[in-house]
PDB file of C-alpha atoms in Angstrom:
ATOM      1  CA  MET F  66     -26.749 -30.426  98.268  1.00  0.00           C
ATOM      2  CA  ARG F  67     -24.021 -30.128 100.873  1.00  0.00           C
ATOM      3  CA  ALA F  68     -20.236 -30.072 100.504  1.00  0.00           C
ATOM      4  CA  GLN F  69     -17.294 -29.504 102.838  1.00  0.00           C
ATOM      5  CA  VAL F  70     -15.468 -26.336 101.821  1.00  0.00           C
ATOM      6  CA  ASN F  71     -12.256 -25.707 103.720  1.00  0.00           C
ATOM      7  CA  GLY F  72     -13.583 -27.712 106.628  1.00  0.00           C
ATOM      8  CA  THR F  73     -17.031 -26.117 106.800  1.00  0.00           C
ATOM      9  CA  SER F  74     -20.220 -27.835 105.661  1.00  0.00           C
ATOM     10  CA  ARG F  75     -21.977 -25.582 103.109  1.00  0.00           C
ATOM     11  CA  ASP F  76     -25.188 -25.681 101.140  1.00  0.00           C
ATOM     12  CA  LEU F  77     -24.385 -25.406  97.463  1.00  0.00           C
ATOM     13  CA  ALA F  78     -26.743 -25.313  94.458  1.00  0.00           C
ATOM     14  CA  GLU F  79     -26.725 -28.413  92.243  1.00  0.00           C
ATOM     15  CA  GLY F  80     -24.136 -27.978  89.521  1.00  0.00           C
ATOM     16  CA  THR F  81     -21.854 -25.615  91.480  1.00  0.00           C
ATOM     17  CA  SER F  82     -18.438 -25.571  89.841  1.00  0.00           C
ATOM     18  CA  VAL F  83     -15.038 -25.528  91.525  1.00  0.00           C
ATOM     19  CA  ALA F  84     -14.577 -22.020  90.073  1.00  0.00           C
ATOM     20  CA  ALA F  85     -17.728 -20.830  91.863  1.00  0.00           C
ATOM     21  CA  VAL F  86     -16.433 -22.269  95.186  1.00  0.00           C
ATOM     22  CA  VAL F  87     -13.151 -20.415  94.741  1.00  0.00           C
ATOM     23  CA  THR F  88     -15.093 -17.159  94.324  1.00  0.00           C
ATOM     24  CA  LEU F  89     -17.357 -18.052  97.251  1.00  0.00           C
ATOM     25  CA  VAL F  90     -14.407 -18.357  99.721  1.00  0.00           C
ATOM     26  CA  GLY F  91     -12.967 -15.024  98.491  1.00  0.00           C
ATOM     27  CA  ALA F  92      -9.774 -16.428  97.097  1.00  0.00           C
ATOM     28  CA  PRO F  93      -7.284 -14.045  95.504  1.00  0.00           C
ATOM     29  CA  ALA F  94      -6.856 -14.121  91.725  1.00  0.00           C
ATOM     30  CA  LYS F  95      -3.354 -15.600  91.860  1.00  0.00           C
ATOM     31  CA  GLY F  96      -1.480 -18.139  93.999  1.00  0.00           C
ATOM     32  CA  VAL F  97      -4.445 -20.412  94.695  1.00  0.00           C
ATOM     33  CA  ALA F  98      -4.935 -24.159  94.264  1.00  0.00           C
ATOM     34  CA  VAL F  99      -7.879 -26.444  94.744  1.00  0.00           C
ATOM     35  CA  ALA F 100      -8.219 -30.072  95.821  1.00  0.00           C
ATOM     36  CA  LEU F 101     -11.498 -31.957  95.337  1.00  0.00           C
ATOM     37  CA  ASP F 102     -11.799 -35.175  97.294  1.00  0.00           C
ATOM     38  CA  GLY F 103      -8.034 -35.343  97.846  1.00  0.00           C
ATOM     39  CA  ALA F 104      -6.893 -34.674  94.272  1.00  0.00           C
ATOM     40  CA  VAL F 105      -5.647 -31.465  92.670  1.00  0.00           C
ATOM     41  CA  VAL F 106      -8.040 -29.784  90.206  1.00  0.00           C
ATOM     42  CA  PRO F 107      -5.913 -27.877  87.727  1.00  0.00           C
ATOM     43  CA  ARG F 108      -6.991 -24.281  87.195  1.00  0.00           C
ATOM     44  CA  ALA F 109      -7.931 -24.992  83.592  1.00  0.00           C
ATOM     45  CA  LEU F 110     -10.582 -27.421  84.824  1.00  0.00           C
ATOM     46  CA  TRP F 111     -12.147 -25.239  87.576  1.00  0.00           C
ATOM     47  CA  GLU F 112     -15.061 -24.064  85.373  1.00  0.00           C
ATOM     48  CA  LYS F 113     -16.118 -27.519  84.134  1.00  0.00           C
ATOM     49  CA  THR F 114     -15.488 -29.481  87.344  1.00  0.00           C
ATOM     50  CA  ILE F 115     -18.776 -29.836  89.276  1.00  0.00           C
ATOM     51  CA  VAL F 116     -18.670 -30.352  93.053  1.00  0.00           C
ATOM     52  CA  PRO F 117     -20.570 -33.531  93.891  1.00  0.00           C
ATOM     53  CA  ASP F 118     -22.930 -33.940  96.843  1.00  0.00           C
ATOM     54  CA  GLY F 119     -20.765 -34.702  99.859  1.00  0.00           C
ATOM     55  CA  GLY F 120     -17.647 -33.490  98.057  1.00  0.00           C
ATOM     56  CA  VAL F 121     -14.665 -32.251 100.032  1.00  0.00           C
ATOM     57  CA  VAL F 122     -13.132 -29.037  98.615  1.00  0.00           C
ATOM     58  CA  GLU F 123      -9.926 -27.429  99.868  1.00  0.00           C
ATOM     59  CA  VAL F 124      -8.954 -24.005  98.565  1.00  0.00           C
ATOM     60  CA  LEU F 125      -5.388 -23.142  99.478  1.00  0.00           C
ATOM     61  CA  THR F 126      -3.034 -20.208  99.080  1.00  0.00           C
ATOM     62  CA  ALA F 127       0.457 -19.245 100.190  1.00  0.00           C
ATOM     63  CA  VAL F 128       0.972 -17.618 103.590  1.00  0.00           C
ATOM     64  CA  GLN F 129       3.959 -16.653 105.668  1.00  0.00           C
ATOM     65  CA  GLY F 130       5.640 -19.741 107.020  1.00  0.00           C
ATOM     66  CA  GLY F 131       8.732 -21.906 107.304  1.00  0.00           C
TER      67      GLY F 131
ATOM     68  CA  MET R 134      34.908 -14.245  94.339  1.00  0.00           C
ATOM     69  CA  ASP R 135      32.453 -16.217  92.231  1.00  0.00           C
ATOM     70  CA  ASP R 136      31.136 -19.107  94.360  1.00  0.00           C
ATOM     71  CA  PRO R 137      27.544 -19.650  93.520  1.00  0.00           C
ATOM     72  CA  LEU R 138      25.231 -22.101  95.341  1.00  0.00           C
ATOM     73  CA  ILE R 139      23.853 -24.486  92.724  1.00  0.00           C
ATOM     74  CA  ILE R 140      20.651 -26.505  93.445  1.00  0.00           C
ATOM     75  CA  ALA R 141      19.147 -28.604  90.686  1.00  0.00           C
ATOM     76  CA  GLY R 142      21.101 -26.602  88.066  1.00  0.00           C
ATOM     77  CA  ARG R 143      19.917 -23.205  89.334  1.00  0.00           C
ATOM     78  CA  GLU R 144      22.498 -20.727  90.569  1.00  0.00           C
ATOM     79  CA  PHE R 145      22.104 -18.526  93.642  1.00  0.00           C
ATOM     80  CA  ARG R 146      24.597 -15.919  94.781  1.00  0.00           C
ATOM     81  CA  SER R 147      23.271 -15.987  98.319  1.00  0.00           C
ATOM     82  CA  ARG R 148      23.781 -19.059 100.489  1.00  0.00           C
ATOM     83  CA  LEU R 149      21.105 -17.979 102.919  1.00  0.00           C
ATOM     84  CA  ILE R 150      17.621 -19.402 102.430  1.00  0.00           C
ATOM     85  CA  THR R 151      15.017 -17.756 104.670  1.00  0.00           C
ATOM     86  CA  GLY R 152      11.525 -18.466 105.874  1.00  0.00           C
ATOM     87  CA  THR R 153       8.790 -15.887 106.191  1.00  0.00           C
ATOM     88  CA  GLY R 154       7.067 -17.171 109.363  1.00  0.00           C
ATOM     89  CA  GLY R 155       7.176 -15.308 112.644  1.00  0.00           C
ATOM     90  CA  ALA R 156       7.585 -11.746 111.391  1.00  0.00           C
ATOM     91  CA  ALA R 157       5.467  -9.153 113.189  1.00  0.00           C
ATOM     92  CA  ASN R 158       4.284  -7.647 109.880  1.00  0.00           C
ATOM     93  CA  LEU R 159       5.168  -7.521 106.205  1.00  0.00           C
ATOM     94  CA  SER R 160       7.189  -4.337 106.532  1.00  0.00           C
ATOM     95  CA  VAL R 161       9.443  -5.855 109.143  1.00  0.00           C
ATOM     96  CA  LEU R 162       9.752  -8.960 107.007  1.00  0.00           C
ATOM     97  CA  GLU R 163      10.655  -6.952 103.936  1.00  0.00           C
ATOM     98  CA  ARG R 164      13.473  -5.090 105.683  1.00  0.00           C
ATOM     99  CA  ALA R 165      14.818  -8.368 107.165  1.00  0.00           C
ATOM    100  CA  LEU R 166      14.740 -10.178 103.822  1.00  0.00           C
ATOM    101  CA  VAL R 167      16.489  -7.364 102.016  1.00  0.00           C
ATOM    102  CA  ALA R 168      19.200  -7.147 104.764  1.00  0.00           C
ATOM    103  CA  SER R 169      19.711 -10.922 104.637  1.00  0.00           C
ATOM    104  CA  GLY R 170      20.392 -10.873 100.877  1.00  0.00           C
ATOM    105  CA  THR R 171      18.354 -14.033 100.431  1.00  0.00           C
ATOM    106  CA  GLU R 172      17.264 -15.114  96.949  1.00  0.00           C
ATOM    107  CA  LEU R 173      15.077 -18.091  97.978  1.00  0.00           C
ATOM    108  CA  THR R 174      12.367 -17.961 100.655  1.00  0.00           C
ATOM    109  CA  THR R 175       9.805 -20.393 101.968  1.00  0.00           C
ATOM    110  CA  VAL R 176       6.064 -19.937 102.250  1.00  0.00           C
ATOM    111  CA  ALA R 177       3.392 -22.288 103.662  1.00  0.00           C
ATOM    112  CA  MET R 178       0.158 -23.451 102.052  1.00  0.00           C
ATOM    113  CA  ARG R 179      -3.033 -22.825 104.055  1.00  0.00           C
ATOM    114  CA  ARG R 180      -6.778 -22.673 103.581  1.00  0.00           C
ATOM    115  CA  VAL R 181      -7.857 -19.372 102.048  1.00  0.00           C
ATOM    116  CA  ASP R 182     -10.408 -18.495 104.685  1.00  0.00           C
ATOM    117  CA  ALA R 183      -8.356 -19.585 107.709  1.00  0.00           C
ATOM    118  CA  ALA R 184      -5.236 -17.534 107.298  1.00  0.00           C
ATOM    119  CA  GLY R 185      -6.470 -14.602 105.289  1.00  0.00           C
ATOM    120  CA  GLN R 186      -4.416 -13.032 102.537  1.00  0.00           C
ATOM    121  CA  THR R 187      -0.999 -12.063 103.787  1.00  0.00           C
ATOM    122  CA  GLY R 188       0.392 -10.504 100.663  1.00  0.00           C
ATOM    123  CA  VAL R 189       3.588 -12.436 101.120  1.00  0.00           C
ATOM    124  CA  LEU R 190       3.633 -13.619  97.499  1.00  0.00           C
ATOM    125  CA  GLU R 191       3.374 -10.068  96.170  1.00  0.00           C
ATOM    126  CA  LEU R 192       6.168  -9.055  98.544  1.00  0.00           C
ATOM    127  CA  LEU R 193       8.518 -11.799  97.340  1.00  0.00           C
ATOM    128  CA  ARG R 194       7.779 -11.072  93.653  1.00  0.00           C
ATOM    129  CA  ARG R 195       8.451  -7.352  94.186  1.00  0.00           C
ATOM    130  CA  LEU R 196      11.787  -8.174  95.853  1.00  0.00           C
ATOM    131  CA  GLY R 197      12.760 -10.638  93.133  1.00  0.00           C
ATOM    132  CA  ILE R 198      13.017 -13.496  95.618  1.00  0.00           C
ATOM    133  CA  GLU R 199      12.200 -17.034  94.440  1.00  0.00           C
ATOM    134  CA  VAL R 200       9.339 -18.726  96.315  1.00  0.00           C
ATOM    135  CA  LEU R 201       9.934 -22.095  97.911  1.00  0.00           C
ATOM    136  CA  PRO R 202       6.699 -23.636  99.093  1.00  0.00           C
ATOM    137  CA  ASN R 203       6.892 -25.975 102.063  1.00  0.00           C
ATOM    138  CA  THR R 204       4.703 -28.787 103.357  1.00  0.00           C
ATOM    139  CA  ALA R 205       4.699 -27.580 106.920  1.00  0.00           C
ATOM    140  CA  GLY R 206       2.011 -29.115 109.055  1.00  0.00           C
ATOM    141  CA  CYS R 207       1.941 -32.426 107.191  1.00  0.00           C
ATOM    142  CA  ARG R 208       2.196 -35.574 109.266  1.00  0.00           C
ATOM    143  CA  THR R 209       2.033 -38.236 106.564  1.00  0.00           C
ATOM    144  CA  SER R 210       3.539 -38.891 103.197  1.00  0.00           C
ATOM    145  CA  ALA R 211       0.101 -38.663 101.524  1.00  0.00           C
ATOM    146  CA  GLU R 212      -0.624 -35.259 103.046  1.00  0.00           C
ATOM    147  CA  ALA R 213       2.796 -33.921 102.033  1.00  0.00           C
ATOM    148  CA  VAL R 214       2.486 -35.186  98.457  1.00  0.00           C
ATOM    149  CA  LEU R 215      -0.947 -33.551  98.045  1.00  0.00           C
ATOM    150  CA  THR R 216       0.281 -30.259  99.631  1.00  0.00           C
ATOM    151  CA  ALA R 217       3.261 -30.192  97.291  1.00  0.00           C
ATOM    152  CA  GLN R 218       1.014 -30.823  94.282  1.00  0.00           C
ATOM    153  CA  LEU R 219      -1.280 -27.993  95.400  1.00  0.00           C
ATOM    154  CA  ALA R 220       1.728 -25.672  95.855  1.00  0.00           C
ATOM    155  CA  ARG R 221       2.959 -26.552  92.394  1.00  0.00           C
ATOM    156  CA  GLU R 222      -0.460 -25.680  90.947  1.00  0.00           C
ATOM    157  CA  ALA R 223      -0.821 -22.456  92.979  1.00  0.00           C
ATOM    158  CA  LEU R 224       2.713 -21.100  92.662  1.00  0.00           C
ATOM    159  CA  GLU R 225       3.837 -22.569  89.375  1.00  0.00           C
ATOM    160  CA  THR R 226       7.019 -24.050  90.747  1.00  0.00           C
ATOM    161  CA  ASN R 227       8.053 -27.676  90.961  1.00  0.00           C
ATOM    162  CA  TRP R 228      10.393 -26.937  93.873  1.00  0.00           C
ATOM    163  CA  VAL R 229       9.290 -27.992  97.350  1.00  0.00           C
ATOM    164  CA  LYS R 230      10.734 -27.902 100.799  1.00  0.00           C
ATOM    165  CA  LEU R 231       9.479 -31.228 102.062  1.00  0.00           C
ATOM    166  CA  GLU R 232       8.523 -31.363 105.737  1.00  0.00           C
ATOM    167  CA  VAL R 233       6.808 -34.357 107.282  1.00  0.00           C
ATOM    168  CA  VAL R 234       6.908 -33.955 111.073  1.00  0.00           C
ATOM    169  CA  HIS R 235       6.012 -36.576 113.638  1.00  0.00           C
ATOM    170  CA  ASP R 236       4.537 -34.523 116.484  1.00  0.00           C
ATOM    171  CA  GLU R 237       3.874 -30.986 117.629  1.00  0.00           C
ATOM    172  CA  GLU R 238       6.160 -31.010 120.663  1.00  0.00           C
ATOM    173  CA  THR R 239       9.398 -31.765 118.826  1.00  0.00           C
ATOM    174  CA  LEU R 240       8.467 -31.029 115.194  1.00  0.00           C
ATOM    175  CA  LEU R 241      11.100 -33.649 114.369  1.00  0.00           C
ATOM    176  CA  PRO R 242      10.861 -35.230 110.916  1.00  0.00           C
ATOM    177  CA  ASP R 243       9.193 -38.603 110.670  1.00  0.00           C
ATOM    178  CA  PRO R 244      11.903 -40.497 108.748  1.00  0.00           C
ATOM    179  CA  VAL R 245       9.663 -43.220 107.370  1.00  0.00           C
ATOM    180  CA  GLU R 246       6.999 -40.861 106.002  1.00  0.00           C
ATOM    181  CA  LEU R 247       9.657 -38.373 104.835  1.00  0.00           C
ATOM    182  CA  LEU R 248      11.560 -40.883 102.719  1.00  0.00           C
ATOM    183  CA  ASP R 249       8.346 -42.256 101.221  1.00  0.00           C
ATOM    184  CA  ALA R 250       7.101 -38.726 100.340  1.00  0.00           C
ATOM    185  CA  ALA R 251      10.522 -37.778  98.878  1.00  0.00           C
ATOM    186  CA  GLU R 252      10.517 -40.798  96.609  1.00  0.00           C
ATOM    187  CA  ARG R 253       6.962 -40.162  95.373  1.00  0.00           C
ATOM    188  CA  LEU R 254       7.605 -36.448  94.700  1.00  0.00           C
ATOM    189  CA  VAL R 255      10.823 -37.091  92.830  1.00  0.00           C
ATOM    190  CA  LEU R 256       8.963 -39.572  90.619  1.00  0.00           C
ATOM    191  CA  ASP R 257       6.287 -36.876  90.073  1.00  0.00           C
ATOM    192  CA  GLY R 258       8.910 -34.464  88.763  1.00  0.00           C
ATOM    193  CA  PHE R 259       9.491 -32.326  91.804  1.00  0.00           C
ATOM    194  CA  VAL R 260      12.773 -30.736  92.891  1.00  0.00           C
ATOM    195  CA  VAL R 261      12.698 -31.977  96.452  1.00  0.00           C
ATOM    196  CA  LEU R 262      14.543 -30.215  99.310  1.00  0.00           C
ATOM    197  CA  PRO R 263      13.780 -32.370 102.348  1.00  0.00           C
ATOM    198  CA  TYR R 264      13.967 -31.156 105.974  1.00  0.00           C
ATOM    199  CA  THR R 265      15.542 -34.116 107.693  1.00  0.00           C
ATOM    200  CA  ASN R 266      16.994 -35.371 110.929  1.00  0.00           C
ATOM    201  CA  ASP R 267      20.741 -34.985 111.473  1.00  0.00           C
ATOM    202  CA  ASP R 268      21.072 -38.659 110.557  1.00  0.00           C
ATOM    203  CA  PRO R 269      23.809 -39.433 107.991  1.00  0.00           C
ATOM    204  CA  VAL R 270      22.086 -42.695 106.967  1.00  0.00           C
ATOM    205  CA  LEU R 271      18.764 -40.996 106.289  1.00  0.00           C
ATOM    206  CA  ALA R 272      20.552 -38.207 104.469  1.00  0.00           C
ATOM    207  CA  ARG R 273      22.211 -40.728 102.200  1.00  0.00           C
ATOM    208  CA  LYS R 274      18.859 -42.464 101.499  1.00  0.00           C
ATOM    209  CA  LEU R 275      17.198 -39.164 100.654  1.00  0.00           C
ATOM    210  CA  GLU R 276      19.968 -38.433  98.225  1.00  0.00           C
ATOM    211  CA  ASP R 277      19.666 -41.905  96.731  1.00  0.00           C
ATOM    212  CA  VAL R 278      15.976 -41.444  95.895  1.00  0.00           C
ATOM    213  CA  GLY R 279      16.849 -38.273  94.012  1.00  0.00           C
ATOM    214  CA  CYS R 280      16.448 -35.287  96.363  1.00  0.00           C
ATOM    215  CA  ALA R 281      18.124 -32.086  95.135  1.00  0.00           C
ATOM    216  CA  THR R 282      19.545 -31.314  98.572  1.00  0.00           C
ATOM    217  CA  VAL R 283      19.507 -32.737 102.034  1.00  0.00           C
ATOM    218  CA  MET R 284      18.573 -30.290 104.864  1.00  0.00           C
ATOM    219  CA  PRO R 285      19.451 -31.668 108.238  1.00  0.00           C
ATOM    220  CA  LEU R 286      18.337 -29.866 111.383  1.00  0.00           C
ATOM    221  CA  GLY R 287      20.782 -28.299 113.826  1.00  0.00           C
ATOM    222  CA  SER R 288      18.172 -28.638 116.581  1.00  0.00           C
ATOM    223  CA  PRO R 289      14.348 -28.623 116.607  1.00  0.00           C
ATOM    224  CA  ILE R 290      12.472 -25.911 114.715  1.00  0.00           C
ATOM    225  CA  GLY R 291      12.256 -22.610 116.554  1.00  0.00           C
ATOM    226  CA  THR R 292      14.440 -23.652 119.547  1.00  0.00           C
ATOM    227  CA  GLY R 293      17.483 -21.554 118.681  1.00  0.00           C
ATOM    228  CA  LEU R 294      19.623 -24.249 120.297  1.00  0.00           C
ATOM    229  CA  GLY R 295      22.129 -24.182 117.434  1.00  0.00           C
ATOM    230  CA  ILE R 296      23.901 -27.278 116.110  1.00  0.00           C
ATOM    231  CA  ARG R 297      23.616 -29.996 118.790  1.00  0.00           C
ATOM    232  CA  ASN R 298      25.530 -32.650 116.894  1.00  0.00           C
ATOM    233  CA  PRO R 299      28.212 -31.003 114.759  1.00  0.00           C
ATOM    234  CA  HIS R 300      29.893 -34.288 114.084  1.00  0.00           C
ATOM    235  CA  ASN R 301      26.742 -35.726 112.462  1.00  0.00           C
ATOM    236  CA  ILE R 302      26.499 -32.620 110.256  1.00  0.00           C
ATOM    237  CA  GLU R 303      30.133 -33.089 109.268  1.00  0.00           C
ATOM    238  CA  LEU R 304      29.458 -36.792 108.519  1.00  0.00           C
ATOM    239  CA  ILE R 305      26.609 -35.702 106.274  1.00  0.00           C
ATOM    240  CA  THR R 306      28.551 -32.989 104.429  1.00  0.00           C
ATOM    241  CA  SER R 307      31.648 -35.137 104.022  1.00  0.00           C
ATOM    242  CA  ARG R 308      29.917 -37.679 101.821  1.00  0.00           C
ATOM    243  CA  ALA R 309      26.968 -35.865 100.263  1.00  0.00           C
ATOM    244  CA  SER R 310      27.083 -35.209  96.528  1.00  0.00           C
ATOM    245  CA  VAL R 311      24.128 -32.791  96.660  1.00  0.00           C
ATOM    246  CA  PRO R 312      24.196 -29.512  98.592  1.00  0.00           C
ATOM    247  CA  VAL R 313      23.684 -29.854 102.360  1.00  0.00           C
ATOM    248  CA  VAL R 314      21.548 -27.085 103.819  1.00  0.00           C
ATOM    249  CA  LEU R 315      21.497 -26.635 107.614  1.00  0.00           C
ATOM    250  CA  ASP R 316      17.822 -26.197 108.357  1.00  0.00           C
ATOM    251  CA  ALA R 317      16.312 -25.362 111.711  1.00  0.00           C
ATOM    252  CA  GLY R 318      17.689 -24.606 115.155  1.00  0.00           C
ATOM    253  CA  ILE R 319      19.840 -21.589 114.229  1.00  0.00           C
ATOM    254  CA  GLY R 320      19.777 -19.105 117.106  1.00  0.00           C
ATOM    255  CA  THR R 321      22.393 -16.522 116.250  1.00  0.00           C
ATOM    256  CA  ALA R 322      25.117 -15.680 113.719  1.00  0.00           C
ATOM    257  CA  SER R 323      27.765 -17.992 115.142  1.00  0.00           C
ATOM    258  CA  ASP R 324      25.455 -20.998 114.616  1.00  0.00           C
ATOM    259  CA  ALA R 325      25.101 -20.064 110.916  1.00  0.00           C
ATOM    260  CA  ALA R 326      28.907 -19.598 110.584  1.00  0.00           C
ATOM    261  CA  LEU R 327      29.538 -22.984 112.223  1.00  0.00           C
ATOM    262  CA  ALA R 328      27.130 -24.667 109.799  1.00  0.00           C
ATOM    263  CA  MET R 329      29.141 -23.343 106.877  1.00  0.00           C
ATOM    264  CA  GLU R 330      32.461 -24.242 108.516  1.00  0.00           C
ATOM    265  CA  LEU R 331      31.178 -27.786 108.889  1.00  0.00           C
ATOM    266  CA  GLY R 332      30.816 -27.929 105.126  1.00  0.00           C
ATOM    267  CA  CYS R 333      27.189 -27.036 104.596  1.00  0.00           C
ATOM    268  CA  SER R 334      26.472 -25.357 101.255  1.00  0.00           C
ATOM    269  CA  ALA R 335      23.776 -23.088 102.690  1.00  0.00           C
ATOM    270  CA  VAL R 336      21.723 -22.267 105.758  1.00  0.00           C
ATOM    271  CA  LEU R 337      17.956 -22.083 106.021  1.00  0.00           C
ATOM    272  CA  LEU R 338      16.507 -20.119 108.893  1.00  0.00           C
ATOM    273  CA  ALA R 339      13.468 -18.063 109.818  1.00  0.00           C
ATOM    274  CA  THR R 340      12.777 -17.622 113.551  1.00  0.00           C
ATOM    275  CA  ALA R 341      16.321 -16.455 114.369  1.00  0.00           C
ATOM    276  CA  VAL R 342      15.724 -13.408 112.168  1.00  0.00           C
ATOM    277  CA  THR R 343      12.003 -12.831 112.226  1.00  0.00           C
ATOM    278  CA  ARG R 344      11.691 -13.074 116.011  1.00  0.00           C
ATOM    279  CA  ALA R 345      14.959 -11.285 116.817  1.00  0.00           C
ATOM    280  CA  GLN R 346      14.621  -7.939 118.633  1.00  0.00           C
ATOM    281  CA  ASP R 347      15.896  -6.212 115.492  1.00  0.00           C
ATOM    282  CA  PRO R 348      15.047  -8.541 112.548  1.00  0.00           C
ATOM    283  CA  GLU R 349      16.677  -6.280 109.943  1.00  0.00           C
ATOM    284  CA  ARG R 350      19.992  -6.170 111.815  1.00  0.00           C
ATOM    285  CA  MET R 351      19.883  -9.909 112.478  1.00  0.00           C
ATOM    286  CA  GLY R 352      19.178 -10.552 108.774  1.00  0.00           C
ATOM    287  CA  ALA R 353      22.387  -8.652 107.962  1.00  0.00           C
ATOM    288  CA  ALA R 354      24.253 -10.581 110.704  1.00  0.00           C
ATOM    289  CA  MET R 355      23.194 -13.883 109.199  1.00  0.00           C
ATOM    290  CA  ARG R 356      24.272 -12.757 105.718  1.00  0.00           C
ATOM    291  CA  CYS R 357      27.736 -11.926 107.076  1.00  0.00           C
ATOM    292  CA  ALA R 358      27.901 -15.140 109.131  1.00  0.00           C
ATOM    293  CA  VAL R 359      27.096 -17.360 106.204  1.00  0.00           C
ATOM    294  CA  GLU R 360      29.626 -15.572 103.977  1.00  0.00           C
ATOM    295  CA  GLY R 361      32.275 -15.697 106.700  1.00  0.00           C
ATOM    296  CA  GLY R 362      31.692 -19.360 107.463  1.00  0.00           C
ATOM    297  CA  ARG R 363      31.816 -20.265 103.790  1.00  0.00           C
ATOM    298  CA  LEU R 364      35.080 -18.410 103.300  1.00  0.00           C
ATOM    299  CA  ALA R 365      36.593 -20.028 106.377  1.00  0.00           C
ATOM    300  CA  HIS R 366      35.520 -23.470 105.130  1.00  0.00           C
ATOM    301  CA  LEU R 367      37.114 -22.853 101.740  1.00  0.00           C
ATOM    302  CA  ALA R 368      40.251 -21.301 103.326  1.00  0.00           C
ATOM    303  CA  GLY R 369      40.863 -24.379 105.482  1.00  0.00           C
ATOM    304  CA  ARG R 370      41.287 -23.887 109.223  1.00  0.00           C
ATOM    305  CA  ILE R 371      44.532 -24.587 111.045  1.00  0.00           C
ATOM    306  CA  PRO R 372      44.845 -27.916 112.884  1.00  0.00           C
ATOM    307  CA  ARG R 373      44.044 -27.804 116.598  1.00  0.00           C
ATOM    308  CA  ARG R 374      47.183 -28.140 118.839  1.00  0.00           C
ATOM    309  CA  PHE R 375      47.496 -29.101 122.445  1.00  0.00           C
ATOM    310  CA  TRP R 376      50.477 -26.845 123.226  1.00  0.00           C
ATOM    311  CA  ALA R 377      51.074 -23.237 122.349  1.00  0.00           C
ATOM    312  CA  GLN R 378      52.944 -22.320 119.188  1.00  0.00           C
ATOM    313  CA  ALA R 379      54.538 -18.880 119.075  1.00  0.00           C
ATOM    314  CA  SER R 380      53.462 -16.702 116.139  1.00  0.00           C
ATOM    315  CA  SER R 381      56.366 -14.266 116.628  1.00  0.00           C
ATOM    316  CA  PRO R 382      59.986 -15.256 115.831  1.00  0.00           C
ATOM    317  CA  GLY R 383      62.229 -16.229 118.769  1.00  0.00           C
ATOM    318  CA  LEU R 384      64.520 -13.590 120.353  1.00  0.00           C
TER     319      LEU R 384
END
């Protein structure tokens, strides 16, 4: 199945969790948040939240700015 | 003299809030932040693979500086609300510097989207520090929906044009019951001092320090300017006179 991960279309295995996507993009251990289809997925739900076909995942962290 | 800045019940000894954008590298940023004496500093939220890991969070933690996430880059209320919620999740703070800008050329706040986002975020339990136009009416409305501060611009972000409408800033400070933070447009130390003399409770700046030829020295200059301006405001300036008035006794 395919999903948009940080703006890029990716092939993901069926049943891929949000936690797996976070690892896939190389996110640091701390200071990261995830939105799935425009809603925040709390860290506690990363393992059990499955990315649906056509899902849009954004993995964000803090950078210098402002 | 004990004169803390209090935002949403939290006390700060420094009245200078800084940004982290624009610094050549983290080492330059660190020296500038330390010299500025800041206790609260903004960061932006970006995609993990686009910006890379900057290490800015680790730096701020090591320096004991509070992190203030912003919603820079957001154009609509919906985008800003989601970004704030993501920042809260990532950084474990319910404080947010709310930015909703209209276009890239001016980076001026979109007042309609800004007010809508502020109201939603306050209802969602955020401590909202909105970057706003130097508009006394909008400032009042932001306060009315429950913002913890109002942060009017002196001039557009990154221009260094200083405070273009000091009277509007004074109108805002004269009737605000939350701290007014002069945000954006500061070019040099005298701009920061003027903001404080006009009754602002604090100054937020980034570019003026991070892109100065010597960021560390400019950070120190801004610290002194904010302290000097605050003292002058509290001391009460003399009235302006048309004619000279001798300061030595007559012969």
